[in-house]
Coordinates of C-alpha atoms in Angstrom, one line a residue:
M17 CA 73.7 17.2 24.2
I18 CA 72.8 18.0 27.8
G19 CA 69.4 19.2 28.9
P20 CA 65.9 18.3 30.2
V21 CA 63.7 16.2 28.0
Y22 CA 60.5 14.1 28.4
P23 CA 59.1 13.4 31.0
Y24 CA 60.1 16.9 32.2
K25 CA 57.2 19.1 31.3
T26 CA 58.9 22.5 30.7
G27 CA 59.0 24.1 27.3
L28 CA 62.7 23.6 27.4
S29 CA 62.3 19.9 27.3
Y30 CA 60.3 20.3 24.0
Y31 CA 63.2 22.4 22.7
V32 CA 65.9 19.9 23.6
G33 CA 63.9 17.0 22.2
L34 CA 63.3 18.7 18.9
L35 CA 66.9 19.9 18.5
Y36 CA 68.1 16.4 19.2
K37 CA 65.7 15.0 16.6
Q38 CA 67.1 17.5 14.1
L39 CA 70.8 16.9 14.9
I40 CA 70.6 13.1 14.7
K41 CA 69.6 13.4 11.0
N42 CA 73.2 14.3 10.2
H43 CA 75.3 13.5 13.3
D44 CA 76.0 11.0 16.0
V45 CA 74.4 12.5 19.1
T46 CA 74.1 11.3 22.7
L47 CA 71.5 13.0 24.9
Y48 CA 72.1 13.3 28.6
S49 CA 69.2 14.5 30.8
Y50 CA 68.6 14.9 34.5
S51 CA 67.9 12.3 37.1
M52 CA 66.9 15.5 39.1
Q53 CA 66.6 18.9 37.6
Y54 CA 65.5 21.0 40.5
P55 CA 65.3 20.1 44.2
K56 CA 61.8 20.1 45.6
L57 CA 62.8 23.0 47.9
L58 CA 63.1 25.2 44.9
Y59 CA 60.4 23.8 42.6
K60 CA 57.6 22.4 44.7
K61 CA 55.2 21.4 41.8
P62 CA 55.5 18.1 40.0
Q63 CA 58.3 18.4 37.4
K64 CA 57.3 15.4 35.3
D65 CA 54.3 14.5 33.2
Y66 CA 54.4 11.0 31.7
E67 CA 51.5 11.6 29.4
D68 CA 53.2 14.4 27.3
D69 CA 55.3 12.0 25.3
V70 CA 55.1 13.5 21.8
V71 CA 58.7 14.7 22.0
K72 CA 60.0 11.6 23.9
V73 CA 63.6 10.6 23.2
D74 CA 63.9 6.9 23.9
E75 CA 67.7 7.1 23.8
A76 CA 68.0 9.8 26.5
R77 CA 70.2 8.9 29.5
F78 CA 69.0 10.3 32.8
I79 CA 72.2 10.8 34.8
L80 CA 72.8 14.4 35.8
N81 CA 71.6 15.5 39.2
S82 CA 71.9 19.3 39.3
A83 CA 72.6 19.3 43.1
N84 CA 74.9 16.3 43.3
P85 CA 78.6 16.9 42.4
F86 CA 79.3 13.2 42.2
S87 CA 76.9 13.0 39.2
W88 CA 78.7 15.9 37.6
V89 CA 82.0 14.0 37.8
S90 CA 80.4 10.8 36.6
L91 CA 78.9 12.5 33.6
A92 CA 82.2 14.2 32.7
K93 CA 83.9 10.8 32.7
K94 CA 81.3 9.3 30.4
I95 CA 81.6 12.3 27.9
N96 CA 85.4 12.2 28.0
K97 CA 85.3 8.5 27.2
D98 CA 83.3 9.2 24.1
N99 CA 85.5 12.2 23.3
P100 CA 82.9 14.0 21.1
D101 CA 83.7 17.0 18.9
L102 CA 81.1 19.1 20.7
V103 CA 79.0 19.3 23.9
I104 CA 75.8 21.4 23.7
L105 CA 74.3 22.7 26.9
Q106 CA 71.2 24.7 27.7
W107 CA 71.5 28.0 29.7
L108 CA 68.2 28.9 31.4
H109 CA 69.1 30.1 34.9
P110 CA 72.2 30.8 37.1
Y111 CA 71.1 28.1 39.4
F112 CA 72.9 25.7 37.0
A113 CA 76.2 27.6 37.3
P114 CA 77.9 25.3 39.8
C115 CA 76.9 22.1 37.9
Y116 CA 77.8 23.4 34.4
S117 CA 80.9 25.2 35.3
V118 CA 82.4 22.2 37.1
L119 CA 81.3 19.9 34.2
E120 CA 83.0 22.2 31.7
R121 CA 86.3 22.2 33.6
L122 CA 86.3 18.4 33.8
L123 CA 85.9 17.9 30.0
N124 CA 88.8 17.1 27.7
K125 CA 90.5 20.2 26.4
N126 CA 89.8 19.3 22.8
I127 CA 86.0 19.1 23.3
K128 CA 84.2 22.3 22.1
I129 CA 81.4 23.7 24.2
A130 CA 78.3 25.5 23.0
Y131 CA 75.4 26.9 24.9
N132 CA 71.8 27.6 23.7
C133 CA 70.9 30.6 25.8
H134 CA 67.2 30.7 26.6
N135 CA 67.5 33.5 29.2
A136 CA 70.7 35.6 29.4
L137 CA 69.6 36.7 32.9
P138 CA 66.7 35.5 35.0
H139 CA 63.4 37.3 35.0
E140 CA 63.5 37.5 38.8
R141 CA 67.0 39.1 39.3
F142 CA 69.1 38.3 42.3
P143 CA 72.6 39.3 43.6
F144 CA 75.6 37.8 41.6
D145 CA 73.4 36.5 38.8
K146 CA 75.6 38.3 36.2
A147 CA 78.7 37.0 37.8
L148 CA 77.5 33.5 37.8
T149 CA 76.4 33.7 34.2
K150 CA 79.7 35.1 33.0
F151 CA 81.7 32.6 35.1
T152 CA 79.9 29.7 33.5
L153 CA 79.4 30.9 29.9
K154 CA 82.8 32.4 29.3
K155 CA 84.5 29.0 28.8
A156 CA 82.2 28.2 25.9
D157 CA 83.4 28.3 22.3
L158 CA 79.9 29.5 21.2
V159 CA 76.8 31.0 22.9
I160 CA 73.7 31.1 20.7
A161 CA 71.2 33.8 21.8
H162 CA 67.6 33.6 20.5
S163 CA 67.1 37.4 20.5
Y164 CA 69.2 40.5 19.9
S165 CA 68.3 41.8 23.3
D166 CA 69.9 38.7 24.9
E167 CA 72.9 39.1 22.5
K168 CA 73.3 42.6 23.8
T169 CA 73.1 41.5 27.5
L170 CA 75.6 38.7 26.8
S171 CA 78.0 41.1 25.0
E172 CA 77.9 43.5 28.0
L173 CA 79.2 40.7 30.2
N174 CA 82.5 40.9 28.2
M175 CA 83.0 37.1 28.2
G176 CA 85.3 37.2 25.1
N177 CA 83.7 34.3 23.3
K178 CA 81.6 34.1 20.1
I179 CA 77.9 35.0 20.4
A180 CA 75.5 34.2 17.5
V181 CA 71.9 35.0 17.2
N182 CA 69.2 32.6 15.8
P183 CA 65.5 32.9 16.4
H184 CA 63.8 30.3 18.7
P185 CA 62.6 27.6 16.2
A186 CA 58.9 27.0 15.9
Y187 CA 57.1 24.3 17.8
N188 CA 55.1 22.4 15.2
F189 CA 54.6 19.1 17.1
F190 CA 51.5 20.4 18.8
K191 CA 49.6 20.1 15.5
I192 CA 48.7 16.5 16.0
K193 CA 45.3 16.1 14.3
D194 CA 45.5 19.1 11.9
M195 CA 42.4 20.4 13.5
T196 CA 40.3 23.0 11.8
K197 CA 39.2 26.2 13.5
E198 CA 35.6 24.9 13.6
E199 CA 36.7 21.7 15.2
G200 CA 38.7 23.5 17.9
R201 CA 35.9 25.8 18.6
K202 CA 33.4 23.0 19.0
L203 CA 35.6 21.4 21.6
L204 CA 35.7 24.7 23.5
N205 CA 32.0 25.5 23.1
L206 CA 32.7 28.5 20.9
S207 CA 30.8 29.6 17.8
T208 CA 32.2 30.2 14.3
E209 CA 30.9 33.8 14.8
N210 CA 33.1 34.4 17.8
K211 CA 36.2 36.5 17.5
V212 CA 38.7 34.6 19.6
L213 CA 41.9 35.9 21.3
L214 CA 44.2 33.5 23.1
F215 CA 46.5 34.1 26.1
F216 CA 48.5 30.8 26.5
G217 CA 51.1 29.5 29.0
L218 CA 52.1 30.0 32.6
V219 CA 50.4 33.0 34.1
R220 CA 53.1 35.1 35.8
E221 CA 53.1 38.8 36.8
Y222 CA 55.7 39.8 34.1
K223 CA 53.5 38.3 31.4
G224 CA 51.1 41.2 31.8
L225 CA 47.7 39.4 31.6
K226 CA 46.2 42.3 33.6
H227 CA 46.9 44.7 30.7
L228 CA 45.0 42.4 28.3
L229 CA 42.1 42.2 30.8
N230 CA 42.1 46.0 31.1
A231 CA 41.8 46.2 27.3
M232 CA 38.9 43.8 27.2
P233 CA 36.0 46.2 28.1
D234 CA 36.8 48.4 25.0
I235 CA 37.3 45.3 22.8
A236 CA 34.1 43.7 24.0
K237 CA 32.1 47.0 23.6
K238 CA 33.2 47.0 19.9
Y239 CA 32.9 43.3 19.3
P240 CA 30.2 41.7 21.6
E241 CA 31.1 38.3 20.0
V242 CA 34.7 38.4 21.2
R243 CA 36.0 35.8 23.5
L244 CA 39.4 35.7 25.3
I245 CA 40.7 32.2 26.2
I246 CA 43.2 32.1 29.0
A247 CA 44.9 28.7 29.0
G248 CA 47.7 28.0 31.5
D249 CA 48.7 27.5 35.1
F250 CA 47.9 30.4 37.4
G251 CA 49.7 28.9 40.3
N252 CA 48.5 30.5 43.5
G253 CA 47.7 33.8 41.8
R254 CA 44.3 33.3 40.2
D255 CA 42.2 35.2 42.8
K256 CA 43.5 38.7 41.8
Y257 CA 42.6 38.0 38.2
N258 CA 39.2 36.7 39.1
E259 CA 38.7 40.0 41.0
M260 CA 39.8 42.0 38.0
I261 CA 37.4 40.2 35.7
E262 CA 34.5 40.8 38.1
N263 CA 35.3 44.5 38.6
L264 CA 35.7 45.0 34.8
K265 CA 32.4 43.2 34.2
I266 CA 34.0 41.1 31.4
G267 CA 33.2 37.6 32.8
D268 CA 30.9 36.8 29.8
F269 CA 33.8 37.3 27.4
I270 CA 36.4 35.2 29.2
Q271 CA 37.0 31.5 29.2
I272 CA 39.6 30.2 31.6
H273 CA 41.4 26.8 31.5
D274 CA 43.6 26.8 34.7
G275 CA 46.4 24.3 35.0
H276 CA 49.0 22.5 33.0
I277 CA 47.9 21.9 29.4
P278 CA 49.0 18.5 28.2
I279 CA 50.3 18.4 24.7
P280 CA 47.3 16.5 23.2
D281 CA 45.1 19.4 24.5
V282 CA 47.1 22.3 23.2
E283 CA 45.9 22.0 19.6
K284 CA 42.3 23.0 20.2
F285 CA 43.3 26.3 21.8
F286 CA 45.5 27.4 18.9
A287 CA 43.2 26.0 16.2
A288 CA 40.2 27.8 17.7
C289 CA 41.8 31.3 18.0
D290 CA 42.2 34.1 15.6
L291 CA 45.0 36.0 17.3
V292 CA 47.5 35.0 20.0
V293 CA 48.2 37.8 22.5
L294 CA 51.4 38.2 24.6
P295 CA 51.0 41.4 26.6
Y296 CA 54.3 40.9 28.4
E297 CA 55.9 43.5 30.6
S298 CA 59.3 41.9 30.2
A299 CA 60.7 39.0 28.2
T300 CA 63.7 37.5 26.6
Q301 CA 61.8 35.3 24.2
S302 CA 58.7 33.2 24.2
G303 CA 57.9 29.6 23.1
V304 CA 54.3 30.7 22.8
I305 CA 55.1 32.7 19.7
Q306 CA 56.8 29.6 18.2
A307 CA 53.7 27.5 19.1
A308 CA 51.5 30.0 17.4
Y309 CA 53.6 30.0 14.3
G310 CA 53.4 26.2 14.2
F311 CA 49.7 26.7 13.8
E312 CA 50.2 29.6 11.3
K313 CA 48.6 32.0 13.7
P314 CA 49.5 35.7 14.0
V315 CA 50.7 37.2 17.3
L316 CA 50.1 40.5 19.1
A317 CA 53.1 41.0 21.4
T318 CA 54.8 43.9 23.2
N319 CA 58.0 45.7 22.5
V320 CA 60.1 43.9 25.1
G321 CA 63.1 41.7 25.0
G322 CA 63.3 39.4 22.0
L323 CA 59.6 39.5 21.1
P324 CA 60.1 42.1 18.3
D325 CA 62.8 39.8 16.8
A326 CA 60.1 37.1 16.4
V327 CA 57.1 39.1 15.5
S328 CA 57.3 41.4 12.4
N329 CA 54.9 44.3 13.0
M330 CA 52.0 44.4 10.5
K331 CA 53.4 41.3 8.8
T332 CA 53.2 38.3 11.2
G333 CA 51.2 40.3 13.8
Y334 CA 51.6 43.4 15.9
I335 CA 54.2 44.9 18.2
V336 CA 52.9 47.4 20.7
E337 CA 54.4 49.2 23.6
P338 CA 54.1 47.4 27.0
L339 CA 51.8 48.5 29.8
R340 CA 49.3 50.0 27.3
P341 CA 45.8 48.3 27.2
D342 CA 44.7 51.0 24.8
L343 CA 47.3 49.9 22.2
I344 CA 46.3 46.3 22.6
S345 CA 42.7 47.3 21.9
E346 CA 43.7 49.3 18.8
A347 CA 45.7 46.4 17.4
V348 CA 42.8 44.0 17.9
S349 CA 40.5 46.5 16.2
D350 CA 42.9 46.8 13.3
F351 CA 43.1 43.0 13.0
F352 CA 39.4 42.4 12.8
D353 CA 38.3 45.6 11.0
N354 CA 40.8 45.1 8.2
N355 CA 40.5 41.3 7.9
R356 CA 44.3 40.8 8.4
A357 CA 44.0 37.0 9.2
L358 CA 44.8 35.6 5.7
Q359 CA 47.5 38.2 5.0
F360 CA 49.3 37.6 8.3
K361 CA 48.9 33.8 8.0
Q362 CA 50.6 33.9 4.6
N363 CA 53.5 36.0 6.1
V364 CA 53.9 33.4 8.9
I365 CA 54.1 30.7 6.3
D366 CA 56.6 32.6 4.2
S367 CA 58.9 33.1 7.3
A368 CA 58.9 29.3 8.1
Y369 CA 62.6 28.7 7.3
K370 CA 63.7 31.6 9.6
F371 CA 62.1 29.6 12.5
S372 CA 63.1 26.2 11.4
W373 CA 65.2 23.6 13.2
E374 CA 67.3 23.2 10.1
R375 CA 68.4 26.9 10.4
M376 CA 69.1 26.3 14.1
E377 CA 71.4 23.4 13.2
K378 CA 73.1 25.5 10.5
C379 CA 73.7 28.4 12.9
L380 CA 75.2 26.0 15.5
L381 CA 77.7 24.3 13.2
E382 CA 78.7 27.3 11.0
N383 CA 79.7 29.4 14.0
L384 CA 82.0 26.9 15.6

């Protein structure tokens, strides 16, 4: 396997670590990670967090420098020496096209190649992104997409290889203390009487937080006890959201936790909430849904990208059209007015295998 893992603090590092831990149950696996994932010129924030070690892989070998061709050659030699049956890579962004395409072409011809595709194409499109994606992925024996929308995008590239679909598995490692709702709310200074919505993760324009904020006046008018928790890193964009909150006069209903949320602190947010909301304008998939399912929490998401593949409308949550604060408000009202929490929770539990790492392993091996 090749991909980021602890101490890199992206959601992808959690994915790689958990997939590795699943595969080593039945296979001999060597995990190669990055000595440098992104140059500081492209990613100026700290890329590592040594406190988030819940998914640490002690055996990981940090060799690959994404910008240093000598490291690509060195890694290919190490892999060829072991001569494995399969090399599994992670596809996230065309930035990695030079590194991965060179690595592919240096591997022994008998070694199969599989990609876990996390974004078929980047959220922020740029010239030649399709060409770079096709050039890199077309050599693979298998590409696993985590949504049917990504499968469609990959198929349209006409790469000629096999594409399989498997949902992004659930993140259940955040549940460390098996915290109750009451315990989570106590840590967040919330009451058991509150109705709690959660927006979790990096705050980016395409994630549509503004639409959830625009829905809040109607929600708060109907439910004065409602609270929206916003937990995640705003980057440099928090001022415009602060201005929105002030103009909408919803400050009393909002609780903001700005910054990177370490793994030990994640549990209280999901434990405390009633409903996780993803008002995205665009998406391929979202690890936030899988984190929510790990806590058996329902999700309100928009009908974009792979989100409808992960959220079953009126079963594990709601799917509404994007850019529609009114539909967000209607779904929230339906959830609380009709006491959907227990019903949706049971449906999330019943769908656990669909989002399991065992199913991911089965998909990977049966399609090669």
